[in-house]
Amino acid sequence: MLNGLLINYNFCTGCHSCEMACKVEHGYQEGEWGIKLTQQGPDLVKEDTWEFNFIPTPTDRCDLCADRVREGRLPTCVHHCQGLCMQYGPVDELAKQMTSSHMVLFVPCEE
């Protein structure tokens, strides 16, 4: 069974909890990231309407917290997400939950 990470960035508040939890969990130094929050916008959509998104983006260092998952725990970014915009689980089940253009499914590459 292949597991992944479903991120609904429509609900991301930009709090950076996922980044910090990942850095602490893995001991990453300054400039190293397992997941990085990217800011998009503000973009003018129409008169008096702006779009502003925060997008948590896993990097090549992300292994979905394989050690935590083996212990039956969630990846640390999911566990600490204050906006509850991240879900972890089987890719086929997560794909069925993709109902918005503001959702992305992260599947780590197998080596």
CSV table of C-alpha atoms in Angstrom, one decimal:
chain,number,residue,atom,x,y,z
A,1,MET,CA,0.0,0.0,0.0
A,2,LEU,CA,1.4,3.4,-1.1
A,3,ASN,CA,0.7,6.2,1.3
A,4,GLY,CA,0.8,9.9,0.6
A,5,LEU,CA,-0.1,13.4,1.9
A,6,LEU,CA,-3.2,15.3,0.8
A,7,ILE,CA,-2.9,19.0,1.3
A,8,ASN,CA,-5.9,21.3,1.0
A,9,TYR,CA,-4.2,24.7,0.9
A,10,ASN,CA,-7.5,26.5,0.8
A,11,PHE,CA,-7.4,26.1,4.6
A,12,CYS,CA,-3.8,26.7,5.3
A,13,THR,CA,-3.3,29.7,7.6
A,14,GLY,CA,0.4,30.2,6.9
A,15,CYS,CA,1.3,29.5,10.6
A,16,HIS,CA,4.5,27.5,9.6
A,17,SER,CA,3.8,24.8,12.2
A,18,CYS,CA,4.4,22.1,9.6
A,19,GLU,CA,7.9,23.6,8.8
A,20,MET,CA,8.9,24.0,12.4
A,21,ALA,CA,7.7,20.5,13.5
A,22,CYS,CA,9.6,18.9,10.6
A,23,LYS,CA,12.8,20.8,11.4
A,24,VAL,CA,12.6,19.8,15.0
A,25,GLU,CA,11.7,16.2,14.3
A,26,HIS,CA,14.6,15.7,11.8
A,27,GLY,CA,17.1,18.1,13.2
A,28,TYR,CA,17.3,20.2,10.0
A,29,GLN,CA,19.6,23.2,10.1
A,30,GLU,CA,18.9,26.7,8.8
A,31,GLY,CA,18.0,26.6,5.1
A,32,GLU,CA,17.1,22.9,5.2
A,33,TRP,CA,13.5,21.8,4.8
A,34,GLY,CA,11.5,18.7,4.7
A,35,ILE,CA,8.3,20.7,4.0
A,36,LYS,CA,8.4,24.4,3.1
A,37,LEU,CA,5.6,26.9,3.2
A,38,THR,CA,5.3,28.9,-0.1
A,39,GLN,CA,3.3,32.1,-0.3
A,40,GLN,CA,1.4,32.8,-3.5
A,41,GLY,CA,-0.1,36.3,-4.0
A,42,PRO,CA,-1.6,38.5,-3.2
A,43,ASP,CA,-3.1,38.5,-6.7
A,44,LEU,CA,-5.9,40.7,-7.9
A,45,VAL,CA,-8.6,38.4,-9.1
A,46,LYS,CA,-11.2,41.1,-9.9
A,47,GLU,CA,-11.9,44.6,-8.6
A,48,ASP,CA,-11.7,44.6,-4.8
A,49,THR,CA,-11.0,40.8,-4.7
A,50,TRP,CA,-7.6,39.4,-3.9
A,51,GLU,CA,-6.3,35.9,-3.7
A,52,PHE,CA,-3.7,35.0,-1.2
A,53,ASN,CA,-2.6,31.4,-0.6
A,54,PHE,CA,-0.1,29.6,1.6
A,55,ILE,CA,1.0,26.3,0.1
A,56,PRO,CA,2.9,23.7,2.2
A,57,THR,CA,5.3,21.9,-0.2
A,58,PRO,CA,7.2,18.8,0.7
A,59,THR,CA,10.8,18.7,-0.5
A,60,ASP,CA,13.0,15.9,-1.6
A,61,ARG,CA,14.0,15.4,2.1
A,62,CYS,CA,10.4,14.4,3.0
A,63,ASP,CA,10.0,10.7,3.6
A,64,LEU,CA,6.6,11.2,5.2
A,65,CYS,CA,8.2,10.6,8.6
A,66,ALA,CA,8.8,6.9,7.9
A,67,ASP,CA,10.1,6.3,11.5
A,68,ARG,CA,7.0,7.9,13.1
A,69,VAL,CA,4.6,6.1,10.8
A,70,ARG,CA,6.3,2.7,11.6
A,71,GLU,CA,5.4,3.5,15.2
A,72,GLY,CA,1.8,4.1,14.3
A,73,ARG,CA,2.0,7.9,14.5
A,74,LEU,CA,1.2,10.5,11.9
A,75,PRO,CA,3.9,12.4,10.0
A,76,THR,CA,4.8,15.4,12.2
A,77,CYS,CA,3.6,18.0,9.7
A,78,VAL,CA,0.1,16.4,9.8
A,79,HIS,CA,0.1,16.0,13.6
A,80,HIS,CA,1.0,19.7,14.1
A,81,CYS,CA,-1.0,21.3,11.4
A,82,GLN,CA,-3.1,23.9,13.1
A,83,GLY,CA,-5.3,24.5,10.0
A,84,LEU,CA,-6.1,20.8,9.8
A,85,CYS,CA,-5.4,21.0,6.0
A,86,MET,CA,-3.2,17.9,5.8
A,87,GLN,CA,-4.2,14.3,5.7
A,88,TYR,CA,-2.0,11.2,5.6
A,89,GLY,CA,-3.1,7.8,4.3
A,90,PRO,CA,-3.4,5.4,1.3
A,91,VAL,CA,-3.0,7.3,-2.0
A,92,ASP,CA,-6.1,5.8,-3.6
A,93,GLU,CA,-8.3,6.9,-0.7
A,94,LEU,CA,-6.8,10.4,-0.6
A,95,ALA,CA,-7.2,10.8,-4.4
A,96,LYS,CA,-11.0,10.1,-3.9
A,97,GLN,CA,-11.1,13.1,-1.5
A,98,MET,CA,-9.7,15.6,-4.0
A,99,THR,CA,-12.7,17.8,-4.5
A,100,SER,CA,-11.1,21.2,-5.0
A,101,SER,CA,-8.5,22.9,-7.3
A,102,HIS,CA,-6.8,24.0,-4.0
A,103,MET,CA,-5.8,20.4,-3.1
A,104,VAL,CA,-2.6,18.6,-4.0
A,105,LEU,CA,-1.6,15.0,-3.4
A,106,PHE,CA,2.1,14.4,-2.5
A,107,VAL,CA,3.4,10.9,-3.2
A,108,PRO,CA,7.1,10.4,-2.3
A,109,CYS,CA,9.3,8.8,-5.0
A,110,GLU,CA,10.3,5.3,-4.2
A,111,GLU,CA,14.1,4.7,-4.5
